[in-house]
Each structure stands twice: as structure tokens, then as C-alpha cells.
Amino acid sequence: MSLTVVGTMAFDEIETPFGKSGKIIGGSATYIAWAASNFVQPINQVSVVGEDFPKAEMDALSAKGVALDGVQIKEGEKSFYWSGKYHMDMNTRDSLVTDLNVLADFQPVIPETYQGSEFLILGNLTPQVQMSVLDQLKERPRLIVMDTMNFWMEVALEDLLKVLKRVDVLMVNDGEARQLSGEYSLVKAARKILEMGPKYLIIKKGEHGALLFCDNHVFFAPAMPLDEVYDPTGAGDTFAGGFIGHLARTKDISFENMKTAIIVGSAMASFCVEKFGTERIRQVTKGEIAARIEQFVQLVNFDIDLV
Amino acid sequence: MSLTVVGTMAFDEIETPFGKSGKIIGGSATYIAWAASNFVQPINQVSVVGEDFPKAEMDALSAKGVALDGVQIKEGEKSFYWSGKYHMDMNTRDSLVTDLNVLADFQPVIPETYQGSEFLILGNLTPQVQMSVLDQLKERPRLIVMDTMNFWMEVALEDLLKVLKRVDVLMVNDGEARQLSGEYSLVKAARKILEMGPKYLIIKKGEHGALLFCDNHVFFAPAMPLDEVYDPTGAGDTFAGGFIGHLARTKDISFENMKTAIIVGSAMASFCVEKFGTERIRQVTKGEIAARIEQFVQLVNFDIDLV
């Protein structure tokens, strides 16, 4: 039940209405690995960092069953750095600094030990890097999940559309689904995007939950109503990690099990936003996860014996 | 299983990105009655109209089991008139004209035949009118549901808070919940509002669904993802009508049954937005309603047998 995770490992500096994080660990692959490692080990990590990236973080990930053979450490270079500030509503943010550093010329290399991985998640990265990973795999994974963002739709749409044809599940947020499809209605957007290649589409709506589309089926999972969203950074990647982690653990890629995976992802994301960065998800216990999933059951369950 | 509905019966003129409605029938009590009459009859309607209000509409409501003894017809006066225009996202709108007309000095009169009604819903109206209705009831209904809006929080907060102390269920939208409580987090807002009197709080989030709060329990129902929202006018009142209609039919006011009632309300609202005004909800059949509710079950149901 091996899982390969491709994405960034980076530094973030975040400001929310609740405070400033200082320079902390971030990156899509970091969040995905921390979330997924609660469900499946080992995780085959593919990423790139500079020599400034803390050994302590590498050790912590190793201890969680994350293999780092595919993480390049570039001597004399700096890790990817992003800083941003959230607005009061926590739904919008301004990027203050984006220093690509090692990410600028990242050429992923899939170690021989990662070959044959059954599950693959391509975190948000340039489509060319995502494609390079697919090209290096000798055997197609059973399930390929891909995340992307509006930026790539603007600067690398052609490459993005090529990758889309080779993946099973696409994850985007509502704005990105609208941008990619040119449709305002998410139902219409989903129909168009499912014609672009992926069999499944997940539309993340942040505090408003997530939708899963496949053929004419649709499933909705709410976000857990929380007293406070402290920092939304990484919530989408944490959701992705919980989603693929559950699928890799159960080895069941049916639509029915994807519904459950979305609930697991939503539960993981609800932890992520409770503290800055990865702070909460690196502490979360199996017991807490099970209890939170039970809260989701309570949140949406209803009896129906009508008419 | 009698139900009393208090609210406006009016004319609306609506413009959406899809077209113009012309002058059509609207009003909170109209939508509530059309929706609720699919579940419970008779409905005791309390409202006021001018002599311009069409007899055909009165006859249509009568045929659906809506008693009109409590609907005052003011000779020589005009019915309440509202016109508005929706923005492209359908979540915001501008009011173009609001002519109170007969509503300006509306003094509701509860007919003797309405006394003893077990269920009461106070549609959005000035709190003083809502209070007057409560004062005229010889026996407290088993369940009192109240809708209101931001406008009354601004111009009649003191009266509004008095009514709040006398009702069981308050329905507001997310912006109104925030305004009434002074809290941005809906969980915190709910906690504060439940201290103001009502035992249950329903927060309507339009296309993002609805939340039901009671003590420390919370239930969430999504809105049905639709190809197109044609006209959102009256969706909240239609939701309210489905909600109270289900409760009045089943005579069960437990939290568990309120969850089901919220799904019923959401199903009715999903029909409402498919066409202008009341057009869709006056045609909807019991079979269509049952099928839509089954779609809600499919939309949110998932298996969980984890960890």
C-alpha cells in the first residue's frame, strides 16, 4: 500500500488576525505527508529543499514513516520561501513574498525504490514537474491524484491540460474550477472538467466544504464548524493527505470509498486550521482523528422516512 | 396538526442575469404557504394585501388548503411591492423599489378559528407585528419559529430581542447571525444567539447550505448543487415552509426530526430557485419532492468503518 507524494517542502511566514507565525515549515508535500502518514506508511516523498532546511524536520518526517530518498538537498541553495497575510474573513490572502529558490529549476528524480507505488499524489507544482514524475514511472499507479492552482492555468495551461489527461482525480478550489471550465455553476464546471481527462473531480470550497463529482454522481462533505479558524494555510494539502491516505490504507478506489476519504480529508483539514502551519497535524492522535470523524457523522446524519 | 403562517403577501419584480420576471406574486407568507401546504393542511394564513391582489392567487391558495380568514384585504389600498436586481453571482442583490403600501400600518388580527394552532411561523416582518401575533394567542403553540432580517436589527433591535425571548426557533442568514451576535465565527455567534431566547437556531447560508444549532449540537445540510440558480427570491421562505411543514405533519419537534425538517426545507428551496418567483413551487408534486429528498440522501451519505 505504498504512496508517493510529490510537492514542495518549504518555509512559510504567515500573518493572520490572530498573530504572526514567524518562519515555519510549510510546503504542499509536507502537509500531505504529515496528514497521510496517520493512515499509511511508508510514504515516498519527492521534493527539493535547500541546505537551510532543518534536519530536525527531516528526522521528524522519517520517524513518521516518510522515506526521503526522493527529496533532493541542494547545497549552497535556499529552500522555497513564501510569506502571506490573511484578511479578516480568512478566505482571502495577499502573498507578500514568493522566493522560488531551489524550486526554480526543480527536476524531480524518482528513486528506484519508489517504483511500483500503487498510489500517487501530485501536489501543487508546475505541470512540467508533475509530467516529469509521470514519465519516470515504469508502472502506472492504481490511482493518480493531482492538485493544481489558478497560477498554472494562467501561465502553463497547455502543459496543465496534458497532465490532466493522465490523472484519475483532480483537486481544485471553486474559483479554480470556474477558471478552468469557464462556467460559473460548479455543476456545469464539473461536467466540463471531467471531459478534460480525470474521472473524478474534487472541488474544495474551504469553510463551505468539498464536492466530489464522478459521471453524474455528486457527493458533498461540509467543513467542520469551528469556534475559530486560526490559520487556513495548508488546509487544502492536509485534506488531500487525509484523502489519499485513507484510499491507500484501504486500497479501495470505488466512488463509495472516495466519499469516506473526503470525510477523512475534511477531518484532517479541520485539525490543520486550529494552529499555525503544521503544528496541529504533527501532534494529532489516532483517537482524536476517530473522534473528529464521528463528529462529521453527527454533523450530517439524518433519518428519512417520509411521505 | 394545524399551522399558522404570518408574513407578507406581495408583488415582486425581479431581474436576474437570466431575465426579468415582470410583476409577479411574492411575499414571505406566500412562499411559506406554498411550500408547507405540500405537507400539512389546513394552513392558517395571516397577512394583509391591497385591493390589487389577484383573486386568482387567493383561490389557488385556498385550493391548496390555505385558510385566508386572517388575510386582510384593504379596499382602496395597494399591496406591498418590491423590486430588485441580482448580481451575476446571485448571492447579492440591489433593492430597486420598496413600497410598503398596506404593510405600513399592518395590524394583524388572529381569527378565532386560528386559536389553538399547534405550530406557528412568524415570517420576516416588523418585530412589533410578530409580537402582536404572539399576544393574541390564547394558548402558546407547541413550536414557534421566527424569521427576521438585518433591517430590523438596525431599526428595531429592542423589539426584536423581546420577540426572540418568546420563540423556539430563530432562522437567519449567516450575515444576520454575525450582525446579531457581533461574532464572526458562526459557532460563537450561535452560542450567543441561543442565550437570547430561542432553543434552536438555523443559520441559512444560501448556496452553501444551512446549519442547525441546539445546545452543543450542530447539524449541517448542504444546498443541492444545481446546474443553474435561476432566481433565489423566496428560497429562504420556501426553506422555512418545508421545515415547518414537515414538523407540523409529523408532530415531532425533537432535534432529530428537525434535522430531517431541514433536509425537507432544503429540498423545497432547491425547487424554488429553478424558476422565477413561486412558479416552480406551485407546480411541484409529491413524487418530485420525494425524489429530491432521496438526492439529498445520496449527496451526503457515506460509509464509515475506520481505524
Coordinates of C-alpha atoms in Angstrom, one line a residue:
Chain A
M1 CA 0.0 0.0 0.0
S2 CA 2.8 2.4 -0.9
L3 CA 2.0 6.0 -1.5
T4 CA 4.2 8.5 -3.4
V5 CA 3.8 12.2 -2.6
V6 CA 5.2 14.9 -4.9
G7 CA 5.2 18.5 -3.9
T8 CA 7.0 21.4 -2.1
M9 CA 8.8 21.4 1.2
A10 CA 9.4 24.9 2.2
F11 CA 9.4 27.8 4.7
D12 CA 6.3 29.9 5.3
E13 CA 5.8 33.1 7.2
I14 CA 2.1 33.7 7.9
E15 CA 0.2 36.6 9.4
T16 CA -3.5 36.1 10.4
P17 CA -5.8 38.3 12.5
F18 CA -4.6 36.1 15.4
G19 CA -0.9 36.7 15.1
K20 CA 2.3 36.1 13.2
S21 CA 3.8 32.6 12.8
G22 CA 7.4 33.6 12.3
K23 CA 9.4 31.4 9.8
I24 CA 7.9 27.9 10.0
I25 CA 7.9 24.7 8.0
G26 CA 5.4 24.6 5.1
G27 CA 5.0 23.2 1.6
S28 CA 2.4 21.0 -0.1
A29 CA 4.3 17.8 0.3
T30 CA 5.0 18.5 3.9
Y31 CA 1.3 18.9 4.8
I32 CA 0.3 15.9 2.6
A33 CA 2.9 13.7 4.2
W34 CA 2.0 14.7 7.8
A35 CA -1.7 14.0 7.1
A36 CA -1.3 10.8 5.1
S37 CA 1.2 9.2 7.5
N38 CA -1.5 8.8 10.0
F39 CA -3.1 6.2 7.6
V40 CA -0.3 4.6 5.5
Q41 CA 3.4 4.1 5.8
P42 CA 5.9 4.2 4.2
I43 CA 5.3 7.4 2.2
N44 CA 7.7 8.0 -0.7
Q45 CA 8.4 11.7 -0.6
V46 CA 9.6 13.6 -3.7
S47 CA 10.6 17.2 -3.3
V48 CA 13.6 19.6 -3.2
V49 CA 15.0 21.8 -0.4
G50 CA 18.0 24.0 0.2
E51 CA 20.7 23.4 2.7
D52 CA 18.8 25.7 5.1
F53 CA 16.1 23.1 5.6
P54 CA 16.2 21.8 9.2
K55 CA 17.5 18.3 9.7
A56 CA 15.1 18.1 12.7
E57 CA 12.1 18.3 10.3
M58 CA 13.6 15.6 8.1
D59 CA 14.1 13.4 11.2
A60 CA 10.5 14.0 12.3
L61 CA 9.2 13.0 8.9
S62 CA 11.4 9.9 8.9
A63 CA 10.0 8.9 12.3
K64 CA 6.5 9.1 10.8
G65 CA 7.5 6.6 8.1
V66 CA 8.2 9.2 5.4
A67 CA 11.0 8.0 3.0
L68 CA 13.2 10.9 1.9
D69 CA 15.3 9.3 -0.8
G70 CA 13.4 11.4 -3.4
V71 CA 14.0 14.7 -1.5
Q72 CA 16.9 16.5 -3.1
I73 CA 19.0 18.7 -0.8
K74 CA 20.7 21.4 -2.8
E75 CA 24.0 22.5 -1.3
G76 CA 24.5 26.3 -1.2
E77 CA 20.9 27.0 -2.1
K78 CA 17.9 28.1 -0.2
S79 CA 14.5 26.4 0.2
F80 CA 11.3 27.7 -1.3
Y81 CA 10.0 30.6 0.8
W82 CA 6.5 32.1 0.9
S83 CA 5.0 34.8 3.2
G84 CA 1.4 35.9 3.2
K85 CA -1.2 37.8 5.2
Y86 CA -4.8 36.7 5.6
H87 CA -7.6 39.1 5.6
M88 CA -10.2 39.3 8.4
D89 CA -12.5 36.8 6.7
M90 CA -9.7 34.2 6.4
N91 CA -10.9 33.4 2.9
T92 CA -8.6 35.7 1.1
R93 CA -4.9 36.5 1.5
D94 CA -2.2 38.5 0.0
S95 CA 1.2 36.9 -0.9
L96 CA 3.9 39.2 0.4
V97 CA 7.0 37.4 -0.7
T98 CA 7.4 34.3 -3.0
D99 CA 11.1 33.2 -3.4
L100 CA 11.2 30.1 -5.6
N101 CA 14.9 29.5 -4.8
V102 CA 15.5 25.7 -5.2
L103 CA 12.1 25.3 -6.8
A104 CA 13.1 27.5 -9.8
D105 CA 14.9 24.6 -11.7
F106 CA 13.5 21.6 -9.8
Q107 CA 13.9 18.4 -11.8
P108 CA 12.3 15.6 -9.8
V109 CA 14.1 12.2 -9.7
I110 CA 12.1 9.2 -8.8
P111 CA 14.3 6.7 -6.8
E112 CA 14.3 3.1 -7.9
T113 CA 12.9 2.2 -4.5
Y114 CA 9.7 4.2 -5.2
Q115 CA 8.9 2.3 -8.4
G116 CA 5.7 0.2 -8.3
S117 CA 4.0 2.6 -5.9
E118 CA 0.3 2.0 -6.0
F119 CA -0.9 5.5 -5.1
L120 CA 0.5 8.8 -6.3
I121 CA -0.4 12.3 -5.4
L122 CA 1.0 15.2 -7.4
G123 CA 0.8 18.2 -5.1
N124 CA 0.6 21.7 -6.5
L125 CA 3.7 22.3 -8.6
T126 CA 4.4 23.4 -12.2
P127 CA 2.7 21.0 -14.6
Q128 CA 6.0 20.3 -16.2
V129 CA 7.4 18.8 -13.0
Q130 CA 4.2 16.8 -12.5
M131 CA 4.5 15.4 -16.0
S132 CA 8.2 14.6 -15.5
V133 CA 7.2 12.4 -12.5
L134 CA 4.5 10.6 -14.6
D135 CA 7.1 10.0 -17.3
Q136 CA 9.6 8.4 -14.9
L137 CA 7.2 5.8 -13.5
K138 CA 7.7 2.4 -15.1
E139 CA 4.3 1.2 -14.0
R140 CA 1.2 3.4 -13.8
P141 CA -0.1 3.7 -10.2
R142 CA -3.6 2.4 -9.5
L143 CA -4.7 5.9 -8.6
I144 CA -3.1 9.3 -9.5
V145 CA -4.4 12.4 -7.7
M146 CA -3.4 15.8 -8.9
D147 CA -3.6 19.2 -7.2
T148 CA -3.0 22.5 -9.1
M149 CA -3.8 26.2 -8.9
N150 CA -5.0 29.2 -10.9
F151 CA -1.4 30.4 -11.5
W152 CA -0.7 27.4 -13.7
M153 CA -3.9 27.9 -15.6
E154 CA -2.6 31.4 -16.5
V155 CA 1.0 30.6 -17.3
A156 CA 1.1 26.9 -18.3
L157 CA -2.4 25.9 -19.4
E158 CA -1.3 23.8 -22.3
D159 CA 1.0 21.7 -20.1
L160 CA -1.7 21.5 -17.4
L161 CA -4.2 20.1 -19.9
K162 CA -1.7 17.4 -20.9
V163 CA -1.2 16.3 -17.3
L164 CA -4.9 16.4 -16.7
K165 CA -5.4 13.6 -19.4
R166 CA -3.1 11.3 -17.4
V167 CA -4.6 11.6 -13.9
D168 CA -7.6 10.0 -12.2
V169 CA -8.6 12.6 -9.6
L170 CA -8.2 16.4 -9.9
M171 CA -8.5 18.6 -6.9
V172 CA -9.1 22.3 -7.2
N173 CA -10.9 25.0 -5.3
D174 CA -14.2 26.6 -6.5
G175 CA -12.5 29.6 -8.1
E176 CA -10.1 27.4 -10.0
A177 CA -12.9 25.1 -11.2
R178 CA -14.7 28.1 -12.6
Q179 CA -11.5 29.5 -14.2
L180 CA -10.5 26.1 -15.8
S181 CA -14.0 25.5 -17.2
G182 CA -15.3 29.0 -17.9
E183 CA -18.5 28.0 -16.1
Y184 CA -19.9 29.8 -13.0
S185 CA -22.1 26.9 -12.0
L186 CA -20.0 24.3 -10.2
V187 CA -22.2 21.5 -11.6
K188 CA -21.5 22.7 -15.2
A189 CA -17.9 23.3 -14.4
A190 CA -17.5 19.8 -13.1
R191 CA -19.1 18.4 -16.3
K192 CA -16.6 20.2 -18.5
I193 CA -13.6 19.3 -16.4
L194 CA -14.5 15.6 -16.3
E195 CA -14.3 15.8 -20.1
M196 CA -10.7 17.0 -19.8
G197 CA -9.4 13.7 -18.5
P198 CA -9.9 13.0 -14.9
K199 CA -12.6 10.5 -13.9
Y200 CA -13.1 12.2 -10.5
L201 CA -13.2 15.9 -9.6
I202 CA -13.0 17.3 -6.1
I203 CA -13.9 20.9 -5.7
K204 CA -12.7 22.4 -2.4
K205 CA -14.8 25.2 -1.0
G206 CA -12.8 25.9 2.2
E207 CA -15.1 26.7 5.1
H208 CA -18.0 25.7 2.8
G209 CA -16.9 22.1 2.4
A210 CA -16.0 20.0 -0.6
L211 CA -17.7 18.4 -3.6
L212 CA -16.8 15.1 -5.3
F213 CA -18.0 14.6 -8.8
C214 CA -17.9 11.4 -10.9
D215 CA -20.1 10.9 -14.0
N216 CA -23.5 12.1 -12.9
H217 CA -22.8 11.4 -9.2
V218 CA -22.1 14.1 -6.7
F219 CA -21.2 13.9 -3.0
F220 CA -20.8 16.8 -0.6
A221 CA -18.9 17.0 2.7
P222 CA -19.1 20.0 4.9
A223 CA -16.2 21.6 6.7
M224 CA -16.5 21.1 10.5
P225 CA -17.9 24.3 12.0
L226 CA -15.2 25.6 14.3
D227 CA -15.0 28.2 17.0
E228 CA -12.1 29.8 15.2
V229 CA -10.1 29.2 12.1
Y230 CA -6.6 30.2 13.3
D231 CA -4.6 29.7 10.1
P232 CA -6.0 28.1 6.9
T233 CA -2.5 27.6 5.4
G234 CA -2.1 24.0 4.2
A235 CA -5.7 23.0 4.9
G236 CA -6.2 22.0 1.2
D237 CA -3.0 19.9 1.2
T238 CA -3.9 18.4 4.6
F239 CA -7.3 17.5 3.1
A240 CA -5.5 15.9 0.2
G241 CA -3.2 13.9 2.5
G242 CA -6.1 12.6 4.5
F243 CA -8.0 11.7 1.3
I244 CA -5.2 9.8 -0.4
G245 CA -4.0 8.3 3.0
H246 CA -7.4 6.7 3.5
L247 CA -7.6 5.4 0.0
A248 CA -4.0 4.0 0.2
R249 CA -4.8 2.4 3.6
T250 CA -8.0 0.7 2.4
K251 CA -6.8 0.0 -1.2
D252 CA -10.4 0.7 -2.3
I253 CA -10.7 3.3 -5.1
S254 CA -14.5 3.0 -5.5
F255 CA -16.7 6.1 -5.5
E256 CA -18.3 4.9 -2.3
N257 CA -14.9 4.8 -0.5
M258 CA -13.8 8.1 -2.0
K259 CA -16.8 9.6 -0.1
T260 CA -15.3 8.3 3.1
A261 CA -11.9 9.5 2.0
I262 CA -13.3 13.0 1.6
I263 CA -14.7 12.9 5.1
V264 CA -11.3 11.8 6.4
G265 CA -9.6 14.6 4.5
S266 CA -12.1 17.1 5.9
A267 CA -11.4 15.9 9.4
M268 CA -7.7 16.3 8.9
A269 CA -8.1 19.8 7.5
S270 CA -10.3 20.7 10.5
F271 CA -7.3 20.0 12.7
C272 CA -4.8 21.8 10.5
V273 CA -6.6 25.2 10.8
E274 CA -6.6 25.1 14.6
K275 CA -3.0 26.2 14.8
F276 CA -0.3 27.8 12.7
G277 CA 1.3 25.7 10.0
T278 CA 1.8 22.0 10.6
E279 CA 1.8 22.5 14.4
R280 CA -1.6 20.8 15.0
I281 CA -1.4 18.0 12.4
R282 CA 2.0 16.8 13.7
Q283 CA 0.5 16.3 17.1
V284 CA -2.9 14.8 16.2
T285 CA -3.5 11.3 17.6
K286 CA -5.5 8.4 16.0
G287 CA -8.0 8.8 18.8
E288 CA -8.6 12.4 18.0
I289 CA -9.0 11.6 14.4
A290 CA -11.6 8.9 15.1
A291 CA -13.5 11.3 17.4
R292 CA -13.5 14.1 14.8
I293 CA -14.7 11.7 12.1
E294 CA -17.5 10.7 14.4
Q295 CA -18.4 14.4 14.8
F296 CA -18.7 14.5 11.0
V297 CA -21.2 11.6 11.1
Q298 CA -23.2 13.5 13.7
L299 CA -23.0 16.7 11.7
V300 CA -24.6 15.3 8.5
N301 CA -26.6 12.2 9.6
F302 CA -30.3 12.4 9.4
D303 CA -33.3 10.0 9.4
I304 CA -35.5 10.0 6.5
D305 CA -38.8 8.1 6.4
L306 CA -41.1 10.5 4.6
V307 CA -44.3 10.9 2.6
Chain B
M1 CA -51.8 19.4 13.1
S2 CA -52.7 23.0 12.4
L3 CA -50.1 25.5 11.3
T4 CA -50.4 29.3 11.4
V5 CA -48.3 31.3 9.0
V6 CA -47.7 35.0 9.4
G7 CA -46.0 37.1 6.8
T8 CA -46.3 39.2 3.7
M9 CA -48.3 38.6 0.6
A10 CA -47.0 40.9 -2.1
F11 CA -45.9 41.8 -5.6
D12 CA -42.3 41.3 -6.7
E13 CA -40.5 42.4 -9.8
I14 CA -37.2 40.6 -10.2
E15 CA -34.3 40.9 -12.5
T16 CA -31.6 38.2 -12.7
P17 CA -28.9 37.5 -15.2
F18 CA -31.4 35.2 -16.9
G19 CA -34.1 37.7 -17.4
K20 CA -36.9 39.8 -16.0
S21 CA -39.9 38.4 -14.1
G22 CA -42.4 41.2 -14.7
K23 CA -44.8 41.9 -11.8
I24 CA -45.3 38.5 -10.0
I25 CA -46.7 37.2 -6.8
G26 CA -44.3 37.2 -3.8
G27 CA -44.1 37.7 -0.1
S28 CA -42.8 35.6 2.8
A29 CA -46.2 34.1 3.8
T30 CA -46.9 33.2 0.1
Y31 CA -43.7 31.2 -0.2
I32 CA -44.1 29.6 3.2
A33 CA -47.7 28.6 2.5
W34 CA -47.0 27.2 -1.0
A35 CA -44.1 25.1 0.4
A36 CA -45.8 24.0 3.7
S37 CA -49.1 23.1 2.0
N38 CA -47.4 20.1 0.5
F39 CA -47.1 18.6 4.0
V40 CA -49.9 19.9 6.1
Q41 CA -53.4 21.3 5.6
P42 CA -55.1 23.5 6.6
I43 CA -52.7 26.4 6.9
N44 CA -54.0 29.4 8.7
Q45 CA -52.6 32.4 6.8
V46 CA -52.2 35.8 8.5
S47 CA -51.3 38.7 6.2
V48 CA -52.5 41.9 4.5
V49 CA -53.0 42.8 0.9
G50 CA -54.5 45.7 -1.1
E51 CA -57.4 45.5 -3.4
D52 CA -55.0 45.0 -6.3
F53 CA -54.1 41.5 -5.1
P54 CA -55.4 38.9 -7.6
K55 CA -58.4 36.8 -6.6
A56 CA -56.9 34.0 -8.7
E57 CA -53.9 33.8 -6.3
M58 CA -56.3 33.7 -3.3
D59 CA -58.3 30.9 -5.0
A60 CA -55.1 29.0 -5.8
L61 CA -54.0 29.2 -2.2
S62 CA -57.5 28.1 -1.0
A63 CA -57.3 25.1 -3.2
K64 CA -54.1 24.1 -1.6
G65 CA -55.8 24.2 1.8
V66 CA -54.7 27.7 2.9
A67 CA -57.3 29.4 5.1
L68 CA -57.5 33.1 4.3
D69 CA -59.7 34.4 7.2
G70 CA -56.6 36.1 8.6
V71 CA -55.7 37.8 5.4
Q72 CA -56.9 41.4 5.5
I73 CA -57.9 43.0 2.1
K74 CA -57.6 46.8 2.3
E75 CA -60.0 48.5 0.0
G76 CA -58.5 51.4 -1.9
E77 CA -55.0 50.4 -1.0
K78 CA -52.1 48.7 -2.7
S79 CA -50.3 45.6 -1.8
F80 CA -46.7 45.6 -0.7
Y81 CA -44.4 45.9 -3.7
W82 CA -40.7 45.1 -4.0
S83 CA -38.4 45.1 -7.0
G84 CA -34.8 44.1 -7.1
K85 CA -31.9 43.1 -9.3
Y86 CA -29.5 40.2 -8.6
H87 CA -25.8 40.5 -9.4
M88 CA -24.0 37.9 -11.5
D89 CA -23.1 35.7 -8.5
M90 CA -26.7 35.5 -7.4
N91 CA -25.6 36.0 -3.8
T92 CA -26.1 39.7 -3.7
R93 CA -28.8 42.0 -4.9
D94 CA -29.9 45.6 -5.0
S95 CA -33.4 46.6 -3.9
L96 CA -34.7 49.0 -6.6
V97 CA -38.1 49.8 -5.1
T98 CA -39.7 49.0 -1.8
D99 CA -43.3 50.3 -1.5
L100 CA -44.7 49.3 1.9
N101 CA -48.3 50.3 1.0
V102 CA -50.7 48.2 3.1
L103 CA -47.7 46.9 5.2
A104 CA -47.0 50.4 6.6
D105 CA -49.7 50.2 9.3
F106 CA -50.4 46.4 9.3
Q107 CA -52.2 45.3 12.5
P108 CA -52.6 41.6 12.3
V109 CA -55.8 40.1 13.6
I110 CA -55.9 36.4 14.6
P111 CA -59.3 34.9 13.8
E112 CA -61.0 32.8 16.4
T113 CA -60.8 29.8 14.1
Y114 CA -57.0 30.0 14.2
Q115 CA -56.8 29.7 18.0
G116 CA -55.2 26.5 19.3
S117 CA -52.9 26.2 16.3
E118 CA -50.1 23.9 17.3
F119 CA -47.4 25.3 15.0
L120 CA -46.7 29.0 14.3
I121 CA -44.2 30.5 12.0
L122 CA -43.6 34.3 12.1
G123 CA -42.2 35.2 8.7
N124 CA -40.0 38.2 8.2
L125 CA -42.0 41.3 9.4
T126 CA -41.5 44.1 11.8
P127 CA -40.9 42.6 15.3
Q128 CA -43.9 44.7 16.6
V129 CA -46.2 42.8 14.3
Q130 CA -44.7 39.5 15.3
M131 CA -45.2 40.4 18.9
S132 CA -48.8 41.4 18.4
V133 CA -49.5 37.9 16.9
L134 CA -47.9 36.2 20.0
D135 CA -50.0 38.5 22.3
Q136 CA -53.3 37.5 20.6
L137 CA -52.8 33.7 21.0
K138 CA -54.8 32.3 23.9
E139 CA -52.7 29.2 24.0
R140 CA -49.0 29.0 23.2
P141 CA -48.3 26.9 20.2
R142 CA -46.1 23.8 20.7
L143 CA -43.5 25.3 18.4
I144 CA -42.9 28.9 17.4
V145 CA -40.5 29.6 14.5
M146 CA -39.3 33.1 13.7
D147 CA -37.6 34.6 10.7
T148 CA -36.2 38.1 10.7
M149 CA -33.7 40.2 8.8
N150 CA -30.8 42.7 9.3
F151 CA -33.0 45.7 8.7
W152 CA -34.9 45.0 12.0
M153 CA -31.6 44.6 13.8
E154 CA -30.8 48.1 12.7
V155 CA -34.1 49.9 13.3
A156 CA -36.0 47.8 15.9
L157 CA -33.4 45.8 17.9
E158 CA -35.1 46.2 21.2
D159 CA -38.4 44.9 19.9
L160 CA -36.6 42.1 18.1
L161 CA -34.8 41.0 21.3
K162 CA -38.2 40.9 23.1
V163 CA -39.7 38.6 20.4
L164 CA -36.6 36.4 20.5
K165 CA -37.3 35.6 24.1
R166 CA -40.7 34.1 23.2
V167 CA -39.8 31.9 20.2
D168 CA -38.4 28.4 20.0
V169 CA -36.5 28.5 16.6
L170 CA -34.8 31.5 15.1
M171 CA -33.9 31.5 11.4
V172 CA -31.5 34.0 10.0
N173 CA -28.8 34.0 7.3
D174 CA -25.1 34.0 8.1
G175 CA -24.6 37.7 7.8
E176 CA -27.6 38.3 10.1
A177 CA -26.3 35.8 12.7
R178 CA -22.9 37.7 12.7
Q179 CA -24.7 41.1 13.0
L180 CA -27.0 40.0 15.8
S181 CA -24.2 38.4 17.8
G182 CA -21.2 40.6 17.0
E183 CA -19.2 37.4 16.3
Y184 CA -17.7 36.4 13.0
S185 CA -17.4 32.7 13.8
L186 CA -20.8 31.1 13.3
V187 CA -20.2 28.7 16.1
K188 CA -19.6 31.5 18.5
A189 CA -22.5 33.5 17.0
A190 CA -24.8 30.6 17.6
R191 CA -23.7 30.2 21.2
K192 CA -24.6 33.9 21.8
I193 CA -27.9 33.9 20.0
L194 CA -29.1 30.8 21.8
E195 CA -28.6 32.8 25.0
M196 CA -31.0 35.4 23.7
G197 CA -34.0 33.1 24.0
P198 CA -34.5 30.6 21.2
K199 CA -33.7 27.0 21.9
Y200 CA -32.8 26.3 18.3
L201 CA -31.0 28.4 15.7
I202 CA -31.0 27.9 12.0
I203 CA -28.3 29.7 10.0
K204 CA -29.1 29.8 6.3
K205 CA -26.1 30.1 4.0
G206 CA -27.8 30.1 0.7
E207 CA -25.9 28.0 -1.9
H208 CA -23.6 26.9 1.0
G209 CA -26.4 25.1 2.9
A210 CA -27.8 25.6 6.4
L211 CA -26.8 24.9 10.0
L212 CA -29.0 23.9 12.9
F213 CA -27.7 24.6 16.4
C214 CA -29.2 23.4 19.7
D215 CA -27.2 23.4 23.0
N216 CA -23.8 21.9 21.9
H217 CA -25.3 20.0 18.9
V218 CA -24.9 21.1 15.3
F219 CA -26.3 19.7 12.1
F220 CA -25.4 20.7 8.6
A221 CA -27.5 20.4 5.4
P222 CA -26.0 21.3 2.1
A223 CA -27.9 23.1 -0.7
M224 CA -28.4 20.8 -3.7
P225 CA -25.8 21.6 -6.3
L226 CA -27.8 22.8 -9.3
D227 CA -26.9 23.4 -12.9
E228 CA -28.3 26.9 -12.6
V229 CA -29.9 29.1 -9.9
Y230 CA -32.5 31.0 -11.9
D231 CA -33.9 33.2 -9.2
P232 CA -33.1 32.9 -5.5
T233 CA -36.0 35.1 -4.4
G234 CA -38.1 33.3 -1.8
A235 CA -35.7 30.4 -1.3
G236 CA -35.3 31.2 2.4
D237 CA -39.1 31.4 3.0
T238 CA -39.6 28.2 0.9
F239 CA -37.0 26.5 3.1
A240 CA -38.9 27.7 6.2
G241 CA -42.2 26.4 4.7
G242 CA -40.7 23.0 4.1
F243 CA -39.1 23.0 7.5
I244 CA -42.3 23.9 9.5
G245 CA -44.5 21.8 7.1
H246 CA -42.5 18.7 7.9
L247 CA -42.6 19.3 11.6
A248 CA -46.3 20.1 11.6
R249 CA -47.0 16.9 9.6
T250 CA -45.0 14.6 11.8
K251 CA -45.9 16.5 15.1
D252 CA -42.4 15.6 16.3
I253 CA -40.3 18.6 17.5
S254 CA -37.2 16.6 18.5
F255 CA -33.7 17.7 17.4
E256 CA -33.5 14.5 15.3
N257 CA -36.7 15.3 13.4
M258 CA -35.6 18.9 13.0
K259 CA -32.6 17.6 11.0
T260 CA -35.0 15.8 8.7
A261 CA -37.1 19.0 8.5
I262 CA -34.0 21.0 7.4
I263 CA -33.4 18.5 4.6
V264 CA -37.1 18.8 3.6
G265 CA -36.7 22.6 3.6
S266 CA -33.5 22.4 1.6
A267 CA -35.3 20.2 -1.0
M268 CA -38.2 22.7 -1.3
A269 CA -35.7 25.6 -1.6
S270 CA -33.9 23.8 -4.4
F271 CA -37.1 23.7 -6.4
C272 CA -37.9 27.4 -5.7
V273 CA -34.7 28.7 -7.3
E274 CA -35.3 26.8 -10.5
K275 CA -37.8 29.3 -11.8
F276 CA -39.0 32.9 -11.2
G277 CA -40.9 33.6 -8.0
T278 CA -43.4 30.9 -6.9
E279 CA -43.7 29.4 -10.4
R280 CA -41.8 26.1 -9.6
I281 CA -43.1 25.5 -6.0
R282 CA -46.7 25.8 -7.0
Q283 CA -46.3 23.0 -9.6
V284 CA -44.1 20.7 -7.6
T285 CA -45.5 17.2 -7.0
K286 CA -45.2 14.9 -4.0
G287 CA -43.2 12.5 -6.2
E288 CA -40.7 15.1 -7.2
I289 CA -40.3 16.1 -3.6
A290 CA -39.6 12.5 -2.5
A291 CA -37.1 12.1 -5.4
R292 CA -35.3 15.3 -4.5
I293 CA -35.1 14.3 -0.8
E294 CA -33.6 11.0 -2.0
Q295 CA -31.0 13.0 -3.9
F296 CA -30.1 14.7 -0.6
V297 CA -29.6 11.3 1.0
Q298 CA -27.2 10.4 -1.9
L299 CA -25.5 13.7 -1.7
V300 CA -24.4 13.4 1.9
N301 CA -24.4 9.7 2.8
F302 CA -21.2 7.9 3.4
D303 CA -20.0 4.7 5.0
I304 CA -17.6 4.9 7.9
D305 CA -15.8 1.9 9.3
L306 CA -12.4 3.3 10.0
V307 CA -9.3 2.8 12.1

